[in-house]
C-alpha cells in the first residue's frame, strides 16, 4: 500500500508552519548579538551567551523525536501536538525578549526561545516523511526550504523596514530600540498563526495506516532490536567519552582557555555517563526506557547518515560563526564603530538584517529552481558539494569587499549554500531511513547541527582572543575554511543508483 500523492496545496499546508518558525529563528539570529551588546555584553562574551541556543537543541531534538514517534493524541495526531506546544512557548518568548531589562533575562529567554523553536521544528522534518511518498521527498523538502527562506527574509528584514518607515532605531535610554521590539512582537504573532495553519489544514495518517504503508519493509523490525544490540556493548567507549571530558576541563586552566570551554568538557563527560547508564539498563533487560533507545539508535545510525553527519558538522559550524559574528564584523569593518550605543552600530545591525534577508531569499529561490535542476543532472551529492563551495566563496569575499552594499554579492553564495544545507542532506536521507523511527533519526541527525554550534560557542572566543583580539572579521576566514572541509566530507557519500 502506498501513500496518496500530495498536490501543491498539500505540500504548501504540510510545510507552511515552518514559515513562522523561521521568522522566529531569523529574528533570533540577526538580533540577539545586538540585544546582548545593547544590554552590556562585551564582544568576547558573545559566544558564551549564544551557547544556550545549541545546548537546548542538543537536549531537546532527540527527546522530541523519540517522543513524537510514539505519540498519538486522537484528532491532534502524532507530530502536531509538538507543533502546537512549541509555537505557544516560542511566541511568548518572542513577546518577552525585547522587554528584557538586563543581560541575564535576555540570556534565559534565548534559552527558552530556542528550546521552544526546536520543539516545533524537529517534528516538521519527520512530518514531511510521514505525509509524503518517497518520490515526493525531494519536492517536500524543497518546499519546506523555500518557506524557511521566505520566513527568514521576513524576520530578518522587518527591523530595517520599520526604520525605513520612521520607527525609532535608537532607544533614548540606550536600551533595545523600538525597531527590534516591534519586530519581535510581529514575529510572535506570525509564528503562532503559521503553525496553526499547518495544524488545522493537515490530517496525519493514524498508526494503522502508517503500518499499512510500511508493509513488510524494514519498518517492521522489532522495537527491541536496538536494546538488544546495546546490551552487547561494553563500557570502554563510554569511559573514553568521560575521559575526554575530563581532559578538556583540565586543559582550561593549564592552557589558560576561556571558562566556557568547561561546558564542552562537561558535555563530553555527560554523554559518556549517559551511555554507561543506557548500557546498564539494556543489560538489565529494560526495553522501554528512552535513554537506552536514544543511545542505541545514535550508535546504530545507518552508514549514509554517519557520512552525511560529518558534512553537517562542518557546514553548521560555518553558519553559527556567521550568525554570531556578522553584526560586529559589519559594524567594525564597514561602518567604523564597535560601540553598540552608537547610531552607526545600530545602522550596521539593520543592514545585517537585510543581508540575512538576501541570503534567505536566495535560498528560497535556489531550493525551488536551481537545486532540483542541478541535482537532476549531476546528482544530489555533487549538487551539495557545489552549494557548500558557493558558501565558502561568500565568506571569503568579506576580505575583498569594501563597500557594505556590495556584501549582497557575498550573501548570494551563502544563500545557495544555505538552500543546499537545508534540502540536500534530508532529501538524500528521507528514502533511506525506517519510517517507524523517522522522528528519532531526524532528531539525532540534527545533533550534528547543534554540536558544532556548541563547539563554536565554547572555543571560538578563546581562538579569537588569542590570535585576533578585536578583529572579528577573521571569523569569516574560519567559516570559509570549515565550509570547504564540509564539501570534502561529502566526497565520502554515495547515492543510491
CSV table of C-alpha atoms in Angstrom, one decimal:
chain,number,residue,atom,x,y,z
A,1,UNK,CA,0.0,0.0,0.0
A,2,UNK,CA,1.4,3.4,-1.0
A,3,UNK,CA,0.6,6.9,0.5
A,4,UNK,CA,-1.6,9.1,-1.7
A,5,UNK,CA,0.2,11.7,-3.8
A,6,UNK,CA,0.0,15.2,-2.4
A,7,UNK,CA,-0.8,18.1,-4.7
A,8,UNK,CA,0.8,21.5,-4.4
A,9,UNK,CA,-1.8,22.6,-1.9
A,10,UNK,CA,-1.0,19.6,0.3
A,11,UNK,CA,2.8,20.4,0.0
A,12,UNK,CA,2.0,24.0,1.0
A,13,UNK,CA,-0.1,23.1,4.0
A,14,UNK,CA,2.4,20.5,5.3
A,15,UNK,CA,5.3,23.0,5.5
A,16,UNK,CA,3.7,26.4,5.9
A,17,UNK,CA,4.2,26.3,9.7
A,18,UNK,CA,8.0,26.3,9.0
A,19,UNK,CA,7.5,29.9,7.6
A,20,UNK,CA,6.5,31.1,11.1
A,21,UNK,CA,9.2,29.0,12.9
A,22,UNK,CA,11.9,30.5,10.6
A,23,UNK,CA,10.7,34.1,11.3
A,24,UNK,CA,11.5,33.3,15.0
A,25,UNK,CA,14.9,31.9,14.1
A,26,UNK,CA,15.7,34.8,11.8
A,27,UNK,CA,14.8,37.4,14.5
A,28,UNK,CA,17.0,35.4,16.9
A,29,UNK,CA,19.9,35.0,14.6
A,30,UNK,CA,20.1,38.6,13.3
A,31,UNK,CA,19.3,40.4,16.5
A,32,UNK,CA,20.5,38.5,19.6
A,33,UNK,CA,24.1,39.7,19.4
A,34,UNK,CA,22.7,43.2,19.0
A,35,UNK,CA,20.5,42.8,22.1
A,36,UNK,CA,23.2,41.2,24.2
A,37,UNK,CA,25.7,44.0,23.4
A,38,UNK,CA,23.0,46.7,23.9
A,39,UNK,CA,22.4,45.2,27.4
A,40,UNK,CA,26.1,45.4,28.2
A,41,UNK,CA,27.8,42.2,26.8
A,42,UNK,CA,31.3,42.6,25.5
A,43,UNK,CA,32.3,41.2,22.1
A,44,UNK,CA,34.3,38.4,23.8
A,45,UNK,CA,31.3,37.2,25.8
A,46,UNK,CA,29.0,36.8,22.8
A,47,UNK,CA,29.9,33.1,22.1
A,48,UNK,CA,29.2,32.2,25.8
A,49,UNK,CA,25.8,33.9,25.7
A,50,UNK,CA,24.9,32.2,22.5
A,51,UNK,CA,25.7,28.7,23.9
A,52,UNK,CA,22.1,28.4,25.2
A,53,UNK,CA,20.7,28.0,21.7
A,54,UNK,CA,22.7,24.9,20.5
A,55,UNK,CA,22.6,23.4,24.0
A,56,UNK,CA,18.8,23.4,24.1
A,57,UNK,CA,18.8,21.9,20.6
A,58,UNK,CA,21.2,19.1,21.6
A,59,UNK,CA,18.9,18.2,24.6
A,60,UNK,CA,15.5,18.8,23.0
A,61,UNK,CA,15.7,17.4,19.5
A,62,UNK,CA,16.4,13.7,20.2
A,63,UNK,CA,13.9,13.6,23.0
A,64,UNK,CA,11.2,15.2,21.0
A,65,UNK,CA,12.0,13.0,18.0
A,66,UNK,CA,11.7,9.9,20.2
A,67,UNK,CA,8.5,11.0,21.8
A,68,UNK,CA,6.8,12.1,18.6
A,69,UNK,CA,7.5,8.7,17.1
A,70,UNK,CA,5.4,7.2,19.9
A,71,UNK,CA,2.7,9.8,20.2
A,72,UNK,CA,-0.9,9.6,19.0
A,73,UNK,CA,-3.4,12.1,20.5
A,74,UNK,CA,-6.5,11.4,18.6
A,75,UNK,CA,-7.5,14.2,16.2
A,76,UNK,CA,-4.4,16.2,17.1
A,77,UNK,CA,-2.2,13.4,15.8
A,78,UNK,CA,1.4,12.4,16.1
A,79,UNK,CA,3.6,15.4,15.3
A,80,UNK,CA,1.1,18.3,15.6
A,81,UNK,CA,0.9,18.3,19.4
A,82,UNK,CA,4.6,19.3,19.4
A,83,UNK,CA,4.0,21.9,16.7
A,84,UNK,CA,1.4,23.5,19.0
A,85,UNK,CA,3.3,23.3,22.3
A,86,UNK,CA,6.4,24.7,20.7
A,87,UNK,CA,4.5,27.5,18.9
A,88,UNK,CA,2.8,28.7,22.1
A,89,UNK,CA,6.1,28.8,24.1
A,90,UNK,CA,8.1,30.4,21.3
A,91,UNK,CA,5.5,33.1,20.7
A,92,UNK,CA,5.6,34.0,24.5
A,93,UNK,CA,9.4,34.1,24.4
A,94,UNK,CA,9.5,36.4,21.4
A,95,UNK,CA,7.0,38.7,23.0
A,96,UNK,CA,9.0,39.0,26.2
A,97,UNK,CA,12.5,39.1,24.7
A,98,UNK,CA,12.5,42.9,23.8
A,99,UNK,CA,11.2,43.7,27.2
A,100,UNK,CA,14.5,42.5,28.8
A,101,UNK,CA,16.0,45.0,31.2
A,102,UNK,CA,19.2,43.1,31.9
A,103,UNK,CA,21.5,40.7,30.3
A,104,UNK,CA,20.6,37.6,32.3
A,105,UNK,CA,16.9,37.9,31.4
A,106,UNK,CA,17.8,38.1,27.7
A,107,UNK,CA,20.0,35.0,28.0
A,108,UNK,CA,17.3,33.0,29.8
A,109,UNK,CA,14.7,34.0,27.3
A,110,UNK,CA,17.1,32.9,24.4
A,111,UNK,CA,17.3,29.5,26.1
A,112,UNK,CA,13.5,29.2,26.3
A,113,UNK,CA,13.0,30.6,22.8
A,114,UNK,CA,15.5,28.1,21.2
A,115,UNK,CA,14.1,25.2,23.1
A,116,UNK,CA,10.5,26.1,22.0
A,117,UNK,CA,11.5,26.6,18.4
A,118,UNK,CA,13.2,23.2,18.5
A,119,UNK,CA,10.1,21.6,19.9
A,120,UNK,CA,8.1,22.7,16.9
A,121,UNK,CA,10.9,22.4,14.3
A,122,UNK,CA,12.2,18.9,14.9
A,123,UNK,CA,8.9,17.1,14.2
A,124,UNK,CA,8.4,19.2,11.0
A,125,UNK,CA,11.4,17.3,9.4
A,126,UNK,CA,9.8,14.0,10.2
A,127,UNK,CA,6.3,15.3,9.2
A,128,UNK,CA,7.4,15.6,5.6
A,129,UNK,CA,8.5,12.0,5.6
A,130,UNK,CA,5.3,10.9,7.3
A,131,UNK,CA,3.0,12.6,4.9
A,132,UNK,CA,4.7,12.1,1.5
A,133,UNK,CA,5.6,9.1,-0.6
A,134,UNK,CA,9.2,8.6,-1.4
A,135,UNK,CA,9.1,10.1,-4.9
A,136,UNK,CA,7.9,13.3,-3.4
A,137,UNK,CA,10.5,13.7,-0.7
A,138,UNK,CA,12.7,16.0,-2.7
A,139,UNK,CA,9.8,18.2,-3.6
A,140,UNK,CA,8.6,18.2,0.0
A,141,UNK,CA,11.9,19.3,1.4
A,142,UNK,CA,12.4,21.9,-1.3
A,143,UNK,CA,9.0,23.5,-0.4
A,144,UNK,CA,10.0,23.4,3.2
A,145,UNK,CA,13.3,25.1,2.4
A,146,UNK,CA,11.5,27.7,0.4
A,147,UNK,CA,9.3,28.5,3.4
A,148,UNK,CA,12.4,28.6,5.6
A,149,UNK,CA,13.9,31.1,3.2
A,150,UNK,CA,10.8,33.3,2.9
A,151,UNK,CA,10.2,33.3,6.6
A,152,UNK,CA,13.8,34.3,7.3
A,153,UNK,CA,13.6,37.1,4.8
A,154,UNK,CA,10.5,38.5,6.6
A,155,UNK,CA,12.1,38.1,10.0
A,156,UNK,CA,15.5,39.5,9.0
A,157,UNK,CA,14.2,42.5,7.1
A,158,UNK,CA,11.5,43.7,9.5
A,159,UNK,CA,13.7,45.9,11.7
A,160,UNK,CA,15.1,47.6,8.6
A,161,UNK,CA,11.7,48.2,7.2
A,162,UNK,CA,10.4,49.7,10.5
A,163,UNK,CA,13.4,52.0,10.5
A,164,UNK,CA,12.6,53.0,6.9
A,165,UNK,CA,9.0,53.7,7.9
A,166,UNK,CA,10.2,56.0,10.6
A,167,UNK,CA,10.2,53.9,13.8
A,168,UNK,CA,13.0,54.8,16.1
A,169,UNK,CA,16.1,52.7,15.7
A,170,UNK,CA,18.0,54.1,18.7
A,171,UNK,CA,16.5,53.9,22.2
A,172,UNK,CA,16.7,57.2,24.1
A,173,UNK,CA,18.0,55.3,27.2
A,174,UNK,CA,20.5,53.2,25.3
A,175,UNK,CA,18.3,50.1,25.6
A,176,UNK,CA,16.6,47.9,22.9
A,177,UNK,CA,15.2,50.2,20.1
A,178,UNK,CA,11.6,50.1,19.0
A,179,UNK,CA,12.5,48.6,15.7
A,180,UNK,CA,13.6,45.5,17.4
A,181,UNK,CA,10.8,45.5,19.9
A,182,UNK,CA,8.0,45.7,17.3
A,183,UNK,CA,9.8,43.1,15.1
A,184,UNK,CA,9.8,40.5,17.9
A,185,UNK,CA,6.1,41.1,18.6
A,186,UNK,CA,5.2,40.8,15.0
A,187,UNK,CA,7.3,37.6,14.8
A,188,UNK,CA,5.4,36.1,17.8
A,189,UNK,CA,2.1,36.6,16.1
A,190,UNK,CA,3.3,35.4,12.7
A,191,UNK,CA,4.9,32.2,14.2
A,192,UNK,CA,1.8,31.2,16.1
A,193,UNK,CA,-0.6,31.8,13.2
A,194,UNK,CA,1.6,30.0,10.6
A,195,UNK,CA,2.0,26.9,12.8
A,196,UNK,CA,-1.7,26.9,13.5
A,197,UNK,CA,-2.4,26.9,9.7
A,198,UNK,CA,-0.5,23.6,9.3
A,199,UNK,CA,-2.2,22.1,12.4
A,200,UNK,CA,-5.7,23.0,11.1
A,201,UNK,CA,-5.1,22.2,7.4
A,202,UNK,CA,-3.5,18.8,7.7
A,203,UNK,CA,-4.6,15.4,8.9
A,204,UNK,CA,-2.0,12.9,9.9
A,205,UNK,CA,-2.1,9.2,9.0
A,206,UNK,CA,-3.1,7.1,12.1
A,207,UNK,CA,-0.8,4.3,13.4
A,208,UNK,CA,-2.8,1.6,11.5
A,209,UNK,CA,-2.4,3.5,8.2
A,210,UNK,CA,1.3,4.0,8.8
A,211,UNK,CA,1.8,0.3,9.4
A,212,UNK,CA,0.0,-0.5,6.2
A,213,UNK,CA,2.2,1.9,4.3
A,214,UNK,CA,5.3,0.3,5.8
A,215,UNK,CA,4.1,-3.2,4.9
A,216,UNK,CA,6.9,-5.8,5.2
A,217,UNK,CA,9.7,-3.2,4.9
A,218,UNK,CA,12.5,-2.6,7.4
A,219,UNK,CA,10.0,-0.6,9.4
A,220,UNK,CA,8.7,-3.9,10.7
A,221,UNK,CA,11.9,-4.6,12.6
A,222,UNK,CA,11.1,-5.4,16.2
A,223,UNK,CA,11.4,-2.5,18.6
A,224,UNK,CA,13.6,-4.5,20.9
A,225,UNK,CA,16.4,-4.8,18.4
A,226,UNK,CA,18.1,-1.5,19.4
A,227,UNK,CA,18.1,-2.5,23.1
A,228,UNK,CA,19.5,-6.0,22.4
A,229,UNK,CA,22.3,-4.5,20.3
A,230,UNK,CA,23.1,-2.0,23.1
A,231,UNK,CA,23.2,-4.8,25.7
A,232,UNK,CA,26.1,-6.5,23.9
A,233,UNK,CA,28.3,-3.4,24.2
A,234,UNK,CA,31.0,-3.0,26.9
A,235,UNK,CA,31.7,0.2,28.8
A,236,UNK,CA,35.0,1.1,27.2
A,237,UNK,CA,33.7,3.6,24.6
A,238,UNK,CA,31.6,5.4,27.3
A,239,UNK,CA,34.6,5.6,29.6
A,240,UNK,CA,36.6,7.2,26.8
A,241,UNK,CA,34.0,10.0,26.5
A,242,UNK,CA,34.2,10.6,30.2
A,243,UNK,CA,38.0,10.7,30.0
A,244,UNK,CA,37.9,13.1,27.0
A,245,UNK,CA,35.6,15.4,29.0
A,246,UNK,CA,38.0,15.4,32.0
A,247,UNK,CA,40.9,16.2,29.8
A,248,UNK,CA,39.1,19.1,28.2
A,249,UNK,CA,38.1,20.5,31.6
A,250,UNK,CA,41.6,20.1,33.0
A,251,UNK,CA,43.1,22.0,30.0
A,252,UNK,CA,41.1,25.2,30.7
A,253,UNK,CA,43.5,26.3,33.5
A,254,UNK,CA,46.6,24.6,32.0
A,255,UNK,CA,46.2,26.3,28.6
A,256,UNK,CA,44.5,29.5,30.0
A,257,UNK,CA,41.4,28.9,27.9
A,258,UNK,CA,38.2,30.8,28.4
A,259,UNK,CA,35.8,29.4,31.0
A,260,UNK,CA,33.0,28.4,28.6
A,261,UNK,CA,35.3,25.5,27.5
A,262,UNK,CA,34.3,23.9,30.8
A,263,UNK,CA,30.9,23.3,29.3
A,264,UNK,CA,32.4,21.4,26.4
A,265,UNK,CA,34.2,19.1,28.8
A,266,UNK,CA,31.1,18.7,30.9
A,267,UNK,CA,29.0,17.7,27.8
A,268,UNK,CA,31.6,15.1,26.7
A,269,UNK,CA,31.6,13.6,30.2
A,270,UNK,CA,27.8,13.7,30.5
A,271,UNK,CA,27.4,11.8,27.2
A,272,UNK,CA,29.8,9.1,28.5
A,273,UNK,CA,27.9,8.8,31.7
A,274,UNK,CA,24.6,8.6,29.9
A,275,UNK,CA,26.0,5.9,27.7
A,276,UNK,CA,27.1,3.9,30.7
A,277,UNK,CA,23.6,4.2,32.2
A,278,UNK,CA,21.9,3.3,29.0
A,279,UNK,CA,24.1,0.2,28.5
A,280,UNK,CA,23.5,-0.9,32.1
A,281,UNK,CA,19.7,-0.5,31.7
A,282,UNK,CA,19.8,-2.5,28.4
A,283,UNK,CA,21.9,-5.3,30.1
A,284,UNK,CA,19.3,-5.4,32.9
A,285,UNK,CA,16.5,-6.1,30.4
A,286,UNK,CA,14.8,-2.7,30.5
A,287,UNK,CA,13.4,-2.4,27.0
A,288,UNK,CA,11.2,0.7,27.2
A,289,UNK,CA,13.4,3.4,28.6
A,290,UNK,CA,14.0,6.5,26.5
A,291,UNK,CA,17.7,6.8,27.3
A,292,UNK,CA,18.7,3.3,26.1
A,293,UNK,CA,16.6,3.8,22.9
A,294,UNK,CA,18.2,7.1,22.1
A,295,UNK,CA,21.8,6.0,22.8
A,296,UNK,CA,21.2,2.7,20.9
A,297,UNK,CA,19.8,4.5,17.9
A,298,UNK,CA,22.7,7.0,18.0
A,299,UNK,CA,25.3,4.3,18.0
A,300,UNK,CA,23.5,2.3,15.4
A,301,UNK,CA,22.8,5.0,12.8
A,302,UNK,CA,22.7,3.9,9.1
A,303,UNK,CA,26.1,4.3,7.4
A,304,UNK,CA,24.9,7.0,5.0
A,305,UNK,CA,23.6,9.0,7.9
A,306,UNK,CA,27.0,8.9,9.6
A,307,UNK,CA,28.7,10.2,6.5
A,308,UNK,CA,26.2,13.0,6.0
A,309,UNK,CA,26.6,13.9,9.7
A,310,UNK,CA,30.2,14.7,9.2
A,311,UNK,CA,29.4,17.2,6.4
A,312,UNK,CA,26.6,18.7,8.6
A,313,UNK,CA,29.0,19.1,11.4
A,314,UNK,CA,31.4,21.4,9.4
A,315,UNK,CA,28.7,23.2,7.4
A,316,UNK,CA,26.8,24.2,10.5
A,317,UNK,CA,30.0,25.3,12.2
A,318,UNK,CA,30.4,27.9,9.5
A,319,UNK,CA,26.8,29.0,9.8
A,320,UNK,CA,27.0,29.5,13.5
A,321,UNK,CA,30.2,31.5,13.2
A,322,UNK,CA,28.3,33.8,10.7
A,323,UNK,CA,25.3,34.2,12.9
A,324,UNK,CA,27.3,35.2,16.0
A,325,UNK,CA,29.8,37.5,14.3
A,326,UNK,CA,28.3,39.2,11.2
A,327,UNK,CA,26.8,42.1,13.2
A,328,UNK,CA,30.2,43.1,14.9
A,329,UNK,CA,32.1,42.3,11.7
A,330,UNK,CA,29.9,44.7,9.6
A,331,UNK,CA,29.8,47.3,12.3
A,332,UNK,CA,33.5,47.5,12.9
A,333,UNK,CA,34.9,46.8,9.4
A,334,UNK,CA,32.3,48.5,7.2
A,335,UNK,CA,30.6,51.1,9.4
A,336,UNK,CA,33.6,52.1,11.6
A,337,UNK,CA,32.0,51.6,15.0
A,338,UNK,CA,32.1,48.8,17.6
A,339,UNK,CA,30.1,50.8,20.1
A,340,UNK,CA,26.6,49.2,20.5
A,341,UNK,CA,25.1,52.5,21.7
A,342,UNK,CA,26.1,54.4,18.5
A,343,UNK,CA,23.9,55.2,15.6
A,344,UNK,CA,26.5,53.7,13.2
A,345,UNK,CA,26.4,50.3,15.1
A,346,UNK,CA,22.6,50.2,15.0
A,347,UNK,CA,22.6,51.1,11.3
A,348,UNK,CA,25.0,48.2,10.8
A,349,UNK,CA,22.7,45.9,12.7
A,350,UNK,CA,19.8,46.8,10.4
A,351,UNK,CA,21.9,46.3,7.3
A,352,UNK,CA,22.9,42.8,8.7
A,353,UNK,CA,19.2,42.1,8.8
A,354,UNK,CA,18.9,42.9,5.1
A,355,UNK,CA,22.0,40.8,4.3
A,356,UNK,CA,20.4,37.9,6.1
A,357,UNK,CA,17.2,38.5,4.3
A,358,UNK,CA,19.1,38.4,1.0
A,359,UNK,CA,20.8,35.0,1.7
A,360,UNK,CA,17.5,33.6,2.8
A,361,UNK,CA,15.7,34.9,-0.3
A,362,UNK,CA,18.3,33.4,-2.5
A,363,UNK,CA,17.9,30.1,-0.6
A,364,UNK,CA,14.1,30.1,-1.3
A,365,UNK,CA,14.6,30.7,-5.0
A,366,UNK,CA,17.5,28.2,-5.2
A,367,UNK,CA,15.6,25.5,-3.3
A,368,UNK,CA,12.7,25.5,-5.8
A,369,UNK,CA,14.5,26.3,-9.1
A,370,UNK,CA,18.3,25.9,-9.0
A,371,UNK,CA,19.0,22.9,-6.8
A,372,UNK,CA,16.4,20.5,-8.3
A,373,UNK,CA,17.6,21.4,-11.8
A,374,UNK,CA,21.3,20.8,-11.0
A,375,UNK,CA,20.5,17.6,-8.9
A,376,UNK,CA,18.7,16.0,-11.9
A,377,UNK,CA,21.9,16.5,-13.9
A,378,UNK,CA,24.8,15.8,-11.6
A,379,UNK,CA,23.1,14.1,-8.6
A,380,UNK,CA,22.3,15.3,-5.0
A,381,UNK,CA,25.8,14.7,-3.6
A,382,UNK,CA,27.6,16.7,-6.2
A,383,UNK,CA,24.9,19.4,-6.0
A,384,UNK,CA,25.5,19.7,-2.3
A,385,UNK,CA,29.3,19.9,-2.8
A,386,UNK,CA,28.8,22.7,-5.3
A,387,UNK,CA,26.5,24.5,-2.9
A,388,UNK,CA,28.9,24.3,0.0
A,389,UNK,CA,31.7,25.7,-2.1
A,390,UNK,CA,29.5,28.7,-3.1
A,391,UNK,CA,29.1,29.3,0.6
A,392,UNK,CA,32.9,29.2,1.2
A,393,UNK,CA,33.3,31.8,-1.5
A,394,UNK,CA,30.7,34.0,0.0
A,395,UNK,CA,32.5,34.0,3.4
A,396,UNK,CA,35.9,34.6,1.8
A,397,UNK,CA,34.6,37.6,-0.1
A,398,UNK,CA,34.3,39.6,3.2
A,399,UNK,CA,38.0,40.1,2.8
A,400,UNK,CA,37.9,41.7,-0.6
A,401,UNK,CA,34.7,43.7,-0.5
A,402,UNK,CA,35.0,47.3,0.9
A,403,UNK,CA,31.5,48.7,0.3
A,404,UNK,CA,28.9,47.3,2.7
A,405,UNK,CA,26.3,47.5,-0.1
A,406,UNK,CA,28.3,45.0,-2.1
A,407,UNK,CA,28.2,42.5,0.7
A,408,UNK,CA,24.9,41.5,-1.0
A,409,UNK,CA,27.1,39.6,-3.5
A,410,UNK,CA,28.6,37.5,-0.7
A,411,UNK,CA,25.2,36.6,0.5
A,412,UNK,CA,24.3,35.1,-2.8
A,413,UNK,CA,26.9,32.4,-2.4
A,414,UNK,CA,25.9,31.9,1.2
A,415,UNK,CA,22.2,31.7,0.2
A,416,UNK,CA,22.9,28.9,-2.3
A,417,UNK,CA,24.8,27.0,0.4
A,418,UNK,CA,22.0,27.5,2.9
A,419,UNK,CA,19.4,26.1,0.5
A,420,UNK,CA,21.6,23.1,-0.1
A,421,UNK,CA,22.2,22.5,3.6
A,422,UNK,CA,18.5,22.6,4.3
A,423,UNK,CA,17.4,20.4,1.4
A,424,UNK,CA,20.0,18.1,0.0
A,425,UNK,CA,21.0,16.1,3.1
A,426,UNK,CA,17.4,15.5,4.1
A,427,UNK,CA,16.4,14.5,0.5
A,428,UNK,CA,19.3,12.0,0.5
A,429,UNK,CA,18.3,10.6,3.9
A,430,UNK,CA,14.5,10.6,3.6
A,431,UNK,CA,14.2,7.4,1.5
A,432,UNK,CA,16.9,5.6,3.4
A,433,UNK,CA,15.6,5.9,7.0
A,434,UNK,CA,13.0,3.5,8.5
A,435,UNK,CA,9.6,5.2,8.7
A,436,UNK,CA,8.9,3.9,12.2
A,437,UNK,CA,12.0,5.8,13.6
A,438,UNK,CA,11.9,8.8,11.3
A,439,UNK,CA,11.4,11.2,14.3
A,440,UNK,CA,14.3,9.9,16.4
A,441,UNK,CA,16.7,9.6,13.4
A,442,UNK,CA,15.9,13.2,12.3
A,443,UNK,CA,16.4,14.3,15.9
A,444,UNK,CA,19.8,12.5,16.1
A,445,UNK,CA,20.8,13.8,12.7
A,446,UNK,CA,20.1,17.3,14.0
A,447,UNK,CA,22.6,16.7,16.8
A,448,UNK,CA,25.2,17.2,14.2
A,449,UNK,CA,23.8,20.7,13.7
A,450,UNK,CA,23.9,21.7,17.4
A,451,UNK,CA,27.2,20.0,18.4
A,452,UNK,CA,29.3,22.2,16.1
A,453,UNK,CA,27.4,25.3,17.4
A,454,UNK,CA,28.3,24.3,20.9
A,455,UNK,CA,31.9,23.9,19.8
A,456,UNK,CA,32.0,27.3,18.2
A,457,UNK,CA,30.3,28.9,21.2
A,458,UNK,CA,32.8,27.4,23.6
A,459,UNK,CA,36.2,27.7,21.8
A,460,UNK,CA,35.8,30.5,19.2
A,461,UNK,CA,36.1,33.1,21.8
A,462,UNK,CA,39.4,31.6,23.0
A,463,UNK,CA,40.8,31.4,19.5
A,464,UNK,CA,39.8,34.9,18.6
A,465,UNK,CA,41.1,36.4,21.9
A,466,UNK,CA,44.4,34.7,21.4
A,467,UNK,CA,45.1,35.2,17.7
A,468,UNK,CA,42.9,38.2,16.6
A,469,UNK,CA,41.7,40.3,19.5
A,470,UNK,CA,39.2,43.0,18.4
A,471,UNK,CA,39.3,41.7,14.8
A,472,UNK,CA,36.1,39.6,14.4
A,473,UNK,CA,36.4,39.7,10.6
A,474,UNK,CA,38.8,36.8,10.8
A,475,UNK,CA,35.9,34.6,12.0
A,476,UNK,CA,34.8,34.7,8.3
A,477,UNK,CA,38.1,33.0,7.3
A,478,UNK,CA,37.3,30.2,9.7
A,479,UNK,CA,33.8,30.0,8.2
A,480,UNK,CA,35.2,29.7,4.7
A,481,UNK,CA,37.7,27.0,5.7
A,482,UNK,CA,35.2,24.7,7.5
A,483,UNK,CA,32.7,25.1,4.7
A,484,UNK,CA,35.4,23.7,2.3
A,485,UNK,CA,36.0,20.9,4.7
A,486,UNK,CA,32.3,20.1,4.7
A,487,UNK,CA,32.4,19.9,0.9
A,488,UNK,CA,35.3,17.5,1.1
A,489,UNK,CA,33.5,15.3,3.6
A,490,UNK,CA,30.6,14.9,1.1
A,491,UNK,CA,33.0,13.1,-1.3
A,492,UNK,CA,32.6,10.0,1.0
A,493,UNK,CA,28.8,9.9,0.5
A,494,UNK,CA,27.4,7.6,-2.2
A,495,UNK,CA,23.9,8.0,-3.6
A,496,UNK,CA,21.7,5.1,-4.4
A,497,UNK,CA,21.8,4.2,-8.1
